[in-house]
mmCIF file of C-alpha atoms in Angstrom:
data_model
loop_
_atom_site.group_PDB
_atom_site.id
_atom_site.type_symbol
_atom_site.label_atom_id
_atom_site.label_comp_id
_atom_site.label_asym_id
_atom_site.label_seq_id
_atom_site.Cartn_x
_atom_site.Cartn_y
_atom_site.Cartn_z
ATOM 1 C CA MET A 1 -11.157 -25.683 26.561
ATOM 2 C CA THR A 2 -8.415 -25.270 23.983
ATOM 3 C CA ASN A 3 -4.965 -26.325 25.174
ATOM 4 C CA ILE A 4 -2.500 -23.531 24.357
ATOM 5 C CA GLU A 5 1.196 -24.336 24.782
ATOM 6 C CA VAL A 6 3.431 -21.275 25.178
ATOM 7 C CA THR A 7 7.190 -21.769 24.793
ATOM 8 C CA GLY A 8 10.389 -19.860 24.176
ATOM 9 C CA ALA A 9 11.611 -16.452 25.251
ATOM 10 C CA ALA A 10 9.816 -14.664 28.059
ATOM 11 C CA VAL A 11 7.706 -11.625 27.263
ATOM 12 C CA PRO A 12 8.125 -8.896 29.905
ATOM 13 C CA ARG A 13 4.925 -8.113 31.845
ATOM 14 C CA PHE A 14 2.904 -10.713 29.906
ATOM 15 C CA SER A 15 2.864 -14.157 31.533
ATOM 16 C CA ARG A 16 2.526 -17.446 29.673
ATOM 17 C CA ARG A 17 -0.852 -17.922 31.355
ATOM 18 C CA GLU A 18 -2.032 -14.504 30.133
ATOM 19 C CA ILE A 19 -0.764 -15.265 26.622
ATOM 20 C CA ALA A 20 -2.654 -18.573 26.531
ATOM 21 C CA GLU A 21 -5.796 -16.948 27.918
ATOM 22 C CA PHE A 22 -5.643 -14.213 25.282
ATOM 23 C CA ALA A 23 -5.370 -16.815 22.503
ATOM 24 C CA ARG A 24 -8.419 -18.610 23.949
ATOM 25 C CA THR A 25 -10.290 -15.280 24.026
ATOM 26 C CA VAL A 26 -9.515 -14.733 20.335
ATOM 27 C CA LEU A 27 -10.766 -18.232 19.472
ATOM 28 C CA LEU A 28 -13.932 -17.744 21.543
ATOM 29 C CA THR A 29 -14.555 -14.391 19.838
ATOM 30 C CA LEU A 30 -14.103 -15.959 16.396
ATOM 31 C CA GLU A 31 -16.576 -18.659 17.407
ATOM 32 C CA LYS A 32 -19.107 -16.011 18.497
ATOM 33 C CA LEU A 33 -18.591 -14.253 15.156
ATOM 34 C CA ASP A 34 -19.321 -17.584 13.444
ATOM 35 C CA LYS A 35 -15.824 -17.739 11.919
ATOM 36 C CA LEU A 36 -14.832 -21.161 13.306
ATOM 37 C CA LYS A 37 -16.080 -24.247 11.492
ATOM 38 C CA ASP A 38 -15.297 -26.529 14.424
ATOM 39 C CA GLU A 39 -13.630 -26.579 17.817
ATOM 40 C CA ILE A 40 -9.914 -25.882 18.049
ATOM 41 C CA THR A 41 -8.434 -28.440 20.428
ATOM 42 C CA GLU A 42 -4.883 -27.145 20.755
ATOM 43 C CA ALA A 43 -2.364 -24.606 19.531
ATOM 44 C CA SER A 44 1.248 -23.680 20.148
ATOM 45 C CA ILE A 45 2.741 -20.202 20.477
ATOM 46 C CA ALA A 46 6.538 -19.949 20.489
ATOM 47 C CA PHE A 47 8.559 -16.822 21.152
ATOM 48 C CA VAL A 48 11.977 -16.548 19.503
ATOM 49 C CA ASP A 49 14.673 -13.975 18.796
ATOM 50 C CA ASP A 50 15.482 -12.413 15.410
ATOM 51 C CA ASP A 51 18.191 -14.965 14.597
ATOM 52 C CA ALA A 52 15.829 -17.907 15.033
ATOM 53 C CA MET A 53 13.055 -16.117 13.137
ATOM 54 C CA THR A 54 15.387 -15.288 10.239
ATOM 55 C CA THR A 55 16.362 -18.957 10.027
ATOM 56 C CA LEU A 56 12.704 -20.046 9.963
ATOM 57 C CA ASN A 57 11.743 -17.354 7.452
ATOM 58 C CA ARG A 58 14.608 -18.374 5.167
ATOM 59 C CA GLN A 59 13.799 -22.070 5.489
ATOM 60 C CA PHE A 60 10.044 -21.856 4.969
ATOM 61 C CA ARG A 61 9.482 -18.657 2.970
ATOM 62 C CA LYS A 62 12.839 -18.244 1.214
ATOM 63 C CA LYS A 63 13.191 -14.745 2.723
ATOM 64 C CA ASN A 64 16.531 -14.071 4.392
ATOM 65 C CA ARG A 65 15.302 -11.589 7.004
ATOM 66 C CA THR A 66 13.363 -11.557 10.214
ATOM 67 C CA THR A 67 9.608 -11.136 10.350
ATOM 68 C CA ASP A 68 7.158 -10.560 13.171
ATOM 69 C CA VAL A 69 5.082 -13.742 13.032
ATOM 70 C CA LEU A 70 5.108 -17.030 11.149
ATOM 71 C CA THR A 71 2.246 -19.483 11.237
ATOM 72 C CA PHE A 72 2.362 -23.192 10.582
ATOM 73 C CA PRO A 73 -1.200 -24.558 10.348
ATOM 74 C CA ALA A 74 -1.649 -28.067 11.732
ATOM 75 C CA ASP A 75 -3.038 -29.140 8.380
ATOM 76 C CA ASP A 76 -4.430 -27.703 5.178
ATOM 77 C CA SER A 77 -7.890 -29.148 5.694
ATOM 78 C CA TYR A 78 -9.437 -26.395 7.808
ATOM 79 C CA ASN A 79 -11.867 -25.457 5.046
ATOM 80 C CA GLU A 80 -13.043 -29.070 4.702
ATOM 81 C CA PRO A 81 -16.064 -30.380 6.654
ATOM 82 C CA ALA A 82 -15.635 -30.318 10.415
ATOM 83 C CA LYS A 83 -14.458 -33.324 12.382
ATOM 84 C CA ALA A 84 -16.543 -34.232 15.428
ATOM 85 C CA GLN A 85 -13.566 -34.112 17.790
ATOM 86 C CA GLY A 86 -12.252 -30.740 16.590
ATOM 87 C CA ARG A 87 -8.798 -29.978 15.240
ATOM 88 C CA PRO A 88 -5.460 -28.583 16.293
ATOM 89 C CA LEU A 89 -4.783 -25.046 15.087
ATOM 90 C CA GLY A 90 -1.040 -25.292 14.508
ATOM 91 C CA ASP A 91 2.050 -23.373 15.564
ATOM 92 C CA ILE A 92 2.481 -19.613 15.786
ATOM 93 C CA VAL A 93 6.043 -18.300 16.074
ATOM 94 C CA ILE A 94 6.619 -14.691 17.147
ATOM 95 C CA SER A 95 9.876 -12.731 17.138
ATOM 96 C CA VAL A 96 10.021 -10.852 20.426
ATOM 97 C CA ASP A 97 12.768 -8.618 18.985
ATOM 98 C CA GLN A 98 10.647 -7.605 15.986
ATOM 99 C CA ALA A 99 7.550 -7.212 18.162
ATOM 100 C CA ARG A 100 9.494 -4.885 20.454
ATOM 101 C CA ARG A 101 10.532 -2.690 17.489
ATOM 102 C CA GLN A 102 6.988 -2.591 16.123
ATOM 103 C CA ALA A 103 5.580 -1.699 19.549
ATOM 104 C CA ALA A 104 8.036 1.212 19.795
ATOM 105 C CA ASP A 105 7.156 2.378 16.274
ATOM 106 C CA GLU A 106 3.428 2.253 17.048
ATOM 107 C CA LYS A 107 3.901 3.735 20.538
ATOM 108 C CA HIS A 108 2.119 0.970 22.416
ATOM 109 C CA SER A 109 3.281 -1.722 24.822
ATOM 110 C CA LEU A 110 5.073 -4.912 23.865
ATOM 111 C CA ALA A 111 2.157 -6.880 25.344
ATOM 112 C CA THR A 112 -0.267 -5.070 23.023
ATOM 113 C CA GLU A 113 1.916 -5.832 20.002
ATOM 114 C CA ILE A 114 2.142 -9.482 21.050
ATOM 115 C CA ARG A 115 -1.662 -9.588 21.247
ATOM 116 C CA TYR A 116 -1.905 -8.179 17.719
ATOM 117 C CA LEU A 117 0.535 -10.814 16.467
ATOM 118 C CA ILE A 118 -1.262 -13.679 18.219
ATOM 119 C CA LEU A 119 -4.535 -12.610 16.591
ATOM 120 C CA HIS A 120 -2.786 -12.248 13.229
ATOM 121 C CA GLY A 121 -1.183 -15.678 13.565
ATOM 122 C CA ILE A 122 -4.449 -17.351 14.540
ATOM 123 C CA LEU A 123 -6.180 -15.927 11.472
ATOM 124 C CA HIS A 124 -3.375 -17.198 9.237
ATOM 125 C CA ALA A 125 -3.676 -20.651 10.837
ATOM 126 C CA LEU A 126 -7.388 -20.593 10.003
ATOM 127 C CA GLY A 127 -6.582 -20.025 6.337
ATOM 128 C CA TYR A 128 -6.893 -16.248 6.029
ATOM 129 C CA ASP A 129 -4.205 -14.559 3.930
ATOM 130 C CA HIS A 130 -3.963 -10.766 3.697
ATOM 131 C CA GLU A 131 -1.541 -11.107 0.775
ATOM 132 C CA THR A 132 -4.121 -12.812 -1.452
ATOM 133 C CA ASP A 133 -7.573 -11.883 -0.156
ATOM 134 C CA SER A 134 -9.346 -8.619 -0.882
ATOM 135 C CA GLY A 135 -9.159 -7.216 2.636
ATOM 136 C CA GLU A 136 -11.143 -9.973 4.361
ATOM 137 C CA MET A 137 -8.412 -10.845 6.875
ATOM 138 C CA ASN A 138 -7.699 -7.213 7.758
ATOM 139 C CA ALA A 139 -11.408 -6.504 8.233
ATOM 140 C CA LEU A 140 -11.774 -9.540 10.495
ATOM 141 C CA GLU A 141 -8.743 -8.443 12.542
ATOM 142 C CA VAL A 142 -10.372 -5.046 13.099
ATOM 143 C CA GLU A 143 -13.681 -6.707 14.028
ATOM 144 C CA VAL A 144 -12.050 -9.055 16.551
ATOM 145 C CA ARG A 145 -9.957 -6.245 18.057
ATOM 146 C CA ALA A 146 -13.105 -4.196 18.596
ATOM 147 C CA ALA A 147 -14.992 -7.155 20.067
ATOM 148 C CA ILE A 148 -12.285 -7.847 22.656
ATOM 149 C CA GLY A 149 -11.394 -4.216 23.349
ATOM 150 C CA LEU A 150 -7.968 -4.299 21.709
ATOM 151 C CA GLU A 151 -7.555 -1.026 19.854
#
């Protein structure tokens, strides 16, 4: 089983255990869809406020504003041949403040928005990039959402 570490700010009505279990469900679904090249051994999900996210976004993306999710893959070798022991996924950082605004805009719960962002972050950690691909990441997000009943 993949070890998922959840840290940072609390998410109302969405426990750390539920967050970790959701991330495992996403990984299991991606495995069933034959989108994982090898086992993911661990991942980290951190929840921060807008100030912390702005600092990270400025430091790593040179953008002086908040964002909803940043992903830091464990390494850049995910597309290389699989290792027998599996690999760590990396770190996913989510702004609870930004997620709350997006949930209000989309008229769904904060927990639902957090689920969307966890899925989005996992796909980025696996090497998908909606800014450079031709819709592949977005299509896979829709497919995974449907498979796990997250609409």
